[in-house]
Amino acid sequence: MDKPELLVMGVLPDWDLEPMAERYTLRLLYEAKSEAAFIAEHGPAIRGIVTKGEIGASAALMDQLPRLEIVACYGVGVDAIDRAYCARRGIPVTNTPDVLTEDVADLAFALLLAAARRIPAADAWVRDGSWVREGSMPLTTRVWGKRIGIVGLGRIGSAVARRAEGFRMAISYSGRTPKPDVPYTFHPSPAALAPEVDILVCCAMGGPTTQGLIDRAAIEALRPGAIFVNVSRGSVVDEPALLEALRSRRIAAAGLDVFWNEPAVDAEFATFPHVVLAPHAASGTEETRRAMGALMQENLAAHFAGRPLPTEIRP
Ligand code: 8YV
């Protein structure tokens, strides 16, 4: 029997591609010289899309895939997948929740600590001889015991909160509604949360409902000296307002893993010594990426065997 054909939108590790190639015919879009010509040639036979959080799948692309049956996302965030379109065509969408939660929360804390304690500057201080020439480096800012505000107390936000408990922090959060059985203080919006905290961490999911959720009002409501961390999606934040707050040093330090334009991020970010940058890498440990790949493959296998999908996102 013919192997189902899959359109692979972005680079995946060989440990995923190799077993997948045994079960499917893989059409690697990212290797195509001309995307249009590649889709024209292979589009009619494609039965599944394999994509990533930051790449997604547009209606314009899926319109050229008449036999499309499933979109499997290697990542938890499906904001770049046109789910309304998939729902209209009855195409299920799967993602990889849970397996990446703890690593994303780890990176949020790593960025927070690196920004507050100026780890990149400390590292440079030793390497470039400043320690010998100038003595101690400038003092930094404490993290433990501070007030942390989490925008979006979902799976990842809750994992950040658990870490914050270990740092004996006062924890508050914003979201659509207060969560039952949560001992943290609720605020109805980021703008209401921002003035109450020393550190604001964005963990909200991306997509139209959270576009610009951390708006200019929220950023301007941050206390002078605040620290800002984002491990969710660049789209959740008003980036020009963020840049302005960093330029004026209203935000004293920031740790950013996600941006409006990835990977070609606004060049001004790299000019700020008080900002620690990461290349959308929060889920990027070998352990988690293996687990994400395995879960994505389980969803594909279940679909083509006619079994219930382990992690389908309901339309
Ligand atoms: C990426 C992510 O998918 O899970 C998400 O939503 O954004 C990330 O885990 C990952 O970088 C794979 O490309």
Short mmCIF file of C-alpha atoms and ligand atoms in Angstrom, two decimals:
data_model
loop_
_atom_site.label_atom_id
_atom_site.label_comp_id
_atom_site.label_asym_id
_atom_site.label_seq_id
_atom_site.Cartn_x
_atom_site.Cartn_y
_atom_site.Cartn_z
CA MET A 1 0.00 0.00 0.00
CA ASP A 2 1.20 3.54 -0.76
CA LYS A 3 2.65 5.43 2.16
CA PRO A 4 0.68 8.57 3.09
CA GLU A 5 2.41 11.74 1.90
CA LEU A 6 3.25 14.39 4.48
CA LEU A 7 4.30 17.96 3.89
CA VAL A 8 7.01 18.83 6.41
CA MET A 9 7.08 22.59 6.87
CA GLY A 10 10.21 23.05 8.98
CA VAL A 11 13.40 21.24 9.89
CA LEU A 12 12.99 18.31 12.28
CA PRO A 13 15.71 16.21 13.95
CA ASP A 14 16.82 13.04 12.16
CA TRP A 15 15.56 11.01 15.13
CA ASP A 16 12.07 12.02 13.97
CA LEU A 17 12.58 12.11 10.22
CA GLU A 18 14.15 8.65 10.03
CA PRO A 19 11.30 6.66 11.62
CA MET A 20 8.74 8.86 9.87
CA ALA A 21 10.32 8.15 6.48
CA GLU A 22 9.58 4.45 7.02
CA ARG A 23 5.85 5.05 7.37
CA TYR A 24 5.29 8.11 5.21
CA THR A 25 6.55 9.76 2.07
CA LEU A 26 8.02 12.97 3.39
CA ARG A 27 7.95 16.11 1.25
CA LEU A 28 10.35 18.56 2.87
CA LEU A 29 9.05 22.02 2.01
CA TYR A 30 11.99 23.74 3.68
CA GLU A 31 14.36 22.17 1.15
CA ALA A 32 12.35 23.35 -1.87
CA LYS A 33 13.97 25.94 -4.13
CA SER A 34 10.57 27.27 -5.16
CA GLU A 35 7.80 26.77 -2.63
CA ALA A 36 5.12 27.42 -5.26
CA ALA A 37 6.55 24.86 -7.70
CA PHE A 38 6.98 22.32 -4.88
CA ILE A 39 3.37 22.70 -3.76
CA ALA A 40 2.12 22.57 -7.35
CA GLU A 41 3.99 19.28 -7.82
CA HIS A 42 3.26 17.54 -4.51
CA GLY A 43 0.19 19.38 -3.15
CA PRO A 44 -2.43 17.10 -4.75
CA ALA A 45 -1.10 14.01 -2.93
CA ILE A 46 -0.44 15.52 0.51
CA ARG A 47 -2.55 13.95 3.30
CA GLY A 48 -0.89 15.49 6.34
CA ILE A 49 0.98 18.63 7.32
CA VAL A 50 3.75 18.46 9.90
CA THR A 51 4.45 21.94 11.17
CA LYS A 52 5.88 23.88 14.10
CA GLY A 53 4.51 26.43 16.53
CA GLU A 54 6.19 29.35 14.85
CA ILE A 55 5.50 28.23 11.25
CA GLY A 56 1.87 27.08 11.40
CA ALA A 57 -0.23 26.49 8.28
CA SER A 58 -2.17 29.13 6.34
CA ALA A 59 -5.50 28.75 4.58
CA ALA A 60 -3.80 29.75 1.31
CA LEU A 61 -1.41 26.80 1.64
CA MET A 62 -4.04 24.30 2.77
CA ASP A 63 -6.30 25.37 -0.13
CA GLN A 64 -3.73 23.79 -2.42
CA LEU A 65 -3.89 20.45 -0.59
CA PRO A 66 -7.21 18.86 -1.63
CA ARG A 67 -6.50 15.54 0.16
CA LEU A 68 -5.36 17.10 3.44
CA GLU A 69 -6.61 15.09 6.44
CA ILE A 70 -4.54 16.22 9.45
CA VAL A 71 -2.29 19.03 10.67
CA ALA A 72 0.20 17.83 13.30
CA CYS A 73 2.05 20.57 15.15
CA TYR A 74 5.45 20.01 16.76
CA GLY A 75 4.81 22.47 19.57
CA VAL A 76 2.01 23.47 21.92
CA GLY A 77 1.07 26.81 20.37
CA VAL A 78 -1.14 26.50 17.30
CA ASP A 79 -1.78 30.22 16.80
CA ALA A 80 -0.10 30.20 13.38
CA ILE A 81 -2.41 27.43 12.11
CA ASP A 82 -5.67 28.65 10.56
CA ARG A 83 -7.87 26.52 12.79
CA ALA A 84 -11.12 28.06 11.58
CA TYR A 85 -10.20 26.89 8.10
CA CYS A 86 -9.32 23.41 9.40
CA ALA A 87 -12.65 23.25 11.26
CA ARG A 88 -14.55 24.14 8.07
CA ARG A 89 -12.85 21.29 6.22
CA GLY A 90 -13.09 18.90 9.19
CA ILE A 91 -9.31 18.60 9.40
CA PRO A 92 -8.10 17.75 12.93
CA VAL A 93 -5.22 19.71 14.44
CA THR A 94 -2.90 18.13 17.02
CA ASN A 95 -0.19 19.69 19.18
CA THR A 96 2.35 18.60 21.81
CA PRO A 97 1.15 19.92 25.20
CA ASP A 98 2.52 18.97 28.64
CA VAL A 99 5.79 17.43 27.43
CA LEU A 100 7.38 20.88 27.04
CA THR A 101 5.82 22.72 29.99
CA GLU A 102 8.64 22.32 32.51
CA ASP A 103 11.41 23.20 30.06
CA VAL A 104 9.64 26.38 28.96
CA ALA A 105 9.20 27.36 32.62
CA ASP A 106 12.88 26.59 33.24
CA LEU A 107 13.88 28.95 30.44
CA ALA A 108 11.56 31.65 31.76
CA PHE A 109 13.38 31.42 35.08
CA ALA A 110 16.78 31.19 33.42
CA LEU A 111 16.05 34.40 31.49
CA LEU A 112 14.70 36.07 34.60
CA LEU A 113 17.79 35.19 36.64
CA ALA A 114 20.15 36.03 33.79
CA ALA A 115 18.50 39.43 33.29
CA ALA A 116 18.29 40.36 36.98
CA ARG A 117 21.73 39.03 37.95
CA ARG A 118 23.26 40.16 34.64
CA ILE A 119 24.79 36.77 33.92
CA PRO A 120 25.97 37.63 30.37
CA ALA A 121 27.70 40.78 31.70
CA ALA A 122 29.19 38.79 34.60
CA ASP A 123 30.55 36.21 32.19
CA ALA A 124 32.09 38.94 30.02
CA TRP A 125 33.54 40.63 33.12
CA VAL A 126 35.63 37.53 33.81
CA ARG A 127 36.53 36.75 30.20
CA ASP A 128 37.56 40.23 29.08
CA GLY A 129 39.77 40.99 32.06
CA SER A 130 37.48 43.67 33.59
CA TRP A 131 37.70 41.80 36.89
CA VAL A 132 41.49 42.23 36.93
CA ARG A 133 41.44 45.82 35.66
CA GLU A 134 38.40 47.18 37.47
CA GLY A 135 37.65 44.84 40.36
CA SER A 136 34.11 43.84 41.23
CA MET A 137 31.34 44.17 38.65
CA PRO A 138 28.41 46.57 39.26
CA LEU A 139 25.75 45.36 41.68
CA THR A 140 22.68 43.58 40.31
CA THR A 141 19.07 43.01 41.39
CA ARG A 142 17.68 40.32 43.68
CA VAL A 143 15.10 37.84 42.40
CA TRP A 144 14.03 35.77 45.42
CA GLY A 145 11.30 37.27 47.55
CA LYS A 146 10.20 39.74 44.87
CA ARG A 147 6.65 40.16 43.56
CA ILE A 148 6.14 38.21 40.34
CA GLY A 149 3.17 38.66 38.02
CA ILE A 150 2.31 35.95 35.51
CA VAL A 151 0.24 36.83 32.46
CA GLY A 152 -1.62 33.61 31.63
CA LEU A 153 -1.77 30.98 34.38
CA GLY A 154 -2.13 27.98 32.09
CA ARG A 155 0.13 24.95 32.09
CA ILE A 156 3.33 26.95 31.53
CA GLY A 157 2.30 29.88 33.74
CA SER A 158 1.52 27.45 36.57
CA ALA A 159 4.93 25.81 36.17
CA VAL A 160 6.54 29.27 36.41
CA ALA A 161 4.49 29.91 39.57
CA ARG A 162 5.71 26.64 41.13
CA ARG A 163 9.30 27.75 40.53
CA ALA A 164 8.50 31.18 41.98
CA GLU A 165 7.22 29.49 45.15
CA GLY A 166 10.69 27.99 45.55
CA PHE A 167 12.10 31.51 45.30
CA ARG A 168 9.68 32.60 48.05
CA MET A 169 8.08 35.16 45.76
CA ALA A 170 4.69 36.86 46.14
CA ILE A 171 2.75 35.51 43.15
CA SER A 172 -0.07 37.18 41.27
CA TYR A 173 -1.47 36.62 37.79
CA SER A 174 -3.84 37.89 35.15
CA GLY A 175 -6.13 35.92 32.91
CA ARG A 176 -9.66 35.79 31.54
CA THR A 177 -11.09 34.53 34.83
CA PRO A 178 -9.73 33.75 38.30
CA LYS A 179 -8.65 30.12 38.66
CA PRO A 180 -10.38 28.13 41.39
CA ASP A 181 -8.13 26.63 44.07
CA VAL A 182 -5.16 28.84 43.27
CA PRO A 183 -3.51 30.65 46.20
CA TYR A 184 -2.23 33.51 44.03
CA THR A 185 -3.71 37.00 43.65
CA PHE A 186 -5.83 37.57 40.53
CA HIS A 187 -5.91 40.75 38.44
CA PRO A 188 -8.28 41.07 35.50
CA SER A 189 -5.72 42.43 32.99
CA PRO A 190 -1.98 42.85 32.47
CA ALA A 191 -2.46 46.62 32.96
CA ALA A 192 -3.97 45.95 36.40
CA LEU A 193 -1.28 43.38 37.25
CA ALA A 194 1.76 45.38 36.08
CA PRO A 195 1.88 48.09 38.77
CA GLU A 196 1.57 45.45 41.52
CA VAL A 197 4.70 43.48 40.64
CA ASP A 198 8.48 43.78 40.31
CA ILE A 199 8.71 41.11 37.62
CA LEU A 200 6.21 40.44 34.84
CA VAL A 201 6.39 37.11 32.98
CA CYS A 202 4.33 36.53 29.85
CA CYS A 203 3.07 32.94 29.53
CA ALA A 204 -0.21 33.57 27.68
CA MET A 205 -0.92 31.53 24.58
CA GLY A 206 -0.67 33.32 21.23
CA GLY A 207 -3.42 33.94 18.71
CA PRO A 208 -6.09 36.51 17.95
CA THR A 209 -7.53 36.51 21.48
CA THR A 210 -4.23 37.58 23.03
CA GLN A 211 -2.84 39.77 20.23
CA GLY A 212 -1.37 42.85 21.94
CA LEU A 213 -2.72 41.75 25.34
CA ILE A 214 0.32 43.27 27.04
CA ASP A 215 -0.45 46.63 25.53
CA ARG A 216 1.09 50.06 25.88
CA ALA A 217 -1.04 50.70 28.99
CA ALA A 218 0.32 47.56 30.66
CA ILE A 219 3.91 48.36 29.76
CA GLU A 220 3.55 51.94 30.94
CA ALA A 221 1.97 50.66 34.17
CA LEU A 222 5.14 48.70 35.05
CA ARG A 223 6.99 50.19 37.96
CA PRO A 224 10.32 51.85 37.20
CA GLY A 225 12.95 49.16 37.64
CA ALA A 226 10.63 46.33 36.64
CA ILE A 227 11.87 43.20 34.89
CA PHE A 228 10.00 41.73 31.94
CA VAL A 229 10.21 38.17 30.60
CA ASN A 230 8.44 36.66 27.58
CA VAL A 231 8.41 32.95 26.71
CA SER A 232 5.05 32.79 24.93
CA ARG A 233 4.64 34.63 21.64
CA GLY A 234 5.91 38.02 20.49
CA SER A 235 2.40 38.82 19.27
CA VAL A 236 1.11 39.00 22.87
CA VAL A 237 3.16 42.16 23.47
CA ASP A 238 3.03 45.62 21.94
CA GLU A 239 6.63 45.45 20.75
CA PRO A 240 7.13 49.13 19.88
CA ALA A 241 5.93 50.02 23.39
CA LEU A 242 8.30 47.40 24.85
CA LEU A 243 11.22 48.81 22.86
CA GLU A 244 10.37 52.29 24.09
CA ALA A 245 10.29 51.14 27.72
CA LEU A 246 13.64 49.40 27.27
CA ARG A 247 15.15 52.45 25.55
CA SER A 248 14.07 54.73 28.39
CA ARG A 249 15.15 52.14 30.97
CA ARG A 250 11.72 52.17 32.57
CA ILE A 251 12.13 48.39 32.29
CA ALA A 252 15.41 47.71 34.10
CA ALA A 253 16.03 44.29 32.58
CA ALA A 254 14.32 41.87 30.25
CA GLY A 255 14.61 38.27 29.13
CA LEU A 256 13.05 37.60 25.75
CA ASP A 257 12.67 34.31 23.88
CA VAL A 258 9.99 35.44 21.41
CA PHE A 259 9.52 38.44 19.12
CA TRP A 260 7.26 39.90 16.43
CA ASN A 261 9.61 39.07 13.57
CA GLU A 262 11.40 35.79 14.07
CA PRO A 263 14.17 35.08 13.34
CA ALA A 264 14.93 38.58 11.94
CA VAL A 265 14.15 40.38 15.20
CA ASP A 266 14.21 44.15 15.51
CA ALA A 267 17.92 44.98 15.61
CA GLU A 268 17.43 47.42 18.48
CA PHE A 269 16.97 44.53 20.92
CA ALA A 270 20.61 43.56 20.47
CA THR A 271 21.78 47.05 21.40
CA PHE A 272 20.43 46.82 24.97
CA PRO A 273 22.96 45.56 27.51
CA HIS A 274 20.18 45.05 30.05
CA VAL A 275 18.29 42.56 27.86
CA VAL A 276 19.03 38.83 27.60
CA LEU A 277 17.92 37.31 24.31
CA ALA A 278 17.14 33.74 23.28
CA PRO A 279 16.15 32.44 19.81
CA HIS A 280 12.69 30.98 20.57
CA ALA A 281 14.42 28.11 22.30
CA ALA A 282 12.37 27.55 25.47
CA SER A 283 11.39 23.99 24.53
CA GLY A 284 14.81 23.34 23.05
CA THR A 285 16.29 20.58 25.18
CA GLU A 286 17.06 17.22 23.66
CA GLU A 287 14.78 15.49 26.18
CA THR A 288 11.78 17.67 25.43
CA ARG A 289 12.31 17.77 21.69
CA ARG A 290 12.43 13.95 21.65
CA ALA A 291 9.19 13.85 23.63
CA MET A 292 7.56 16.42 21.32
CA GLY A 293 8.59 14.43 18.25
CA ALA A 294 7.30 11.18 19.75
CA LEU A 295 3.93 12.73 20.64
CA MET A 296 3.58 14.30 17.21
CA GLN A 297 4.31 10.92 15.61
CA GLU A 298 1.79 9.20 17.90
CA ASN A 299 -0.87 11.61 16.67
CA LEU A 300 -0.01 10.90 13.03
CA ALA A 301 0.07 7.14 13.61
CA ALA A 302 -3.28 7.23 15.41
CA HIS A 303 -4.86 9.25 12.59
CA PHE A 304 -3.70 6.97 9.80
CA ALA A 305 -4.74 3.89 11.82
CA GLY A 306 -8.19 5.37 12.48
CA ARG A 307 -7.64 5.54 16.25
CA PRO A 308 -8.55 8.50 18.53
CA LEU A 309 -5.92 11.23 18.43
CA PRO A 310 -3.93 11.53 21.69
CA THR A 311 -3.73 15.33 21.72
CA GLU A 312 -6.20 16.80 19.26
CA ILE A 313 -7.11 20.42 19.78
CA ARG A 314 -10.86 20.82 19.69
CA PRO A 315 -11.98 23.35 17.07
C1 8YV B 1 8.25 25.57 18.97
C2 8YV B 1 6.69 26.63 20.46
O1 8YV B 1 7.21 24.88 18.45
O2 8YV B 1 5.51 24.87 21.49
C3 8YV B 1 5.45 25.97 20.95
O3 8YV B 1 4.40 26.57 20.81
O4 8YV B 1 6.68 27.74 20.09
C4 8YV B 1 7.98 25.88 20.41
O5 8YV B 1 8.01 24.76 21.20
C5 8YV B 1 9.51 24.81 18.86
O6 8YV B 1 10.48 25.77 18.78
C6 8YV B 1 9.59 23.92 17.67
O7 8YV B 1 9.87 24.63 16.53
#
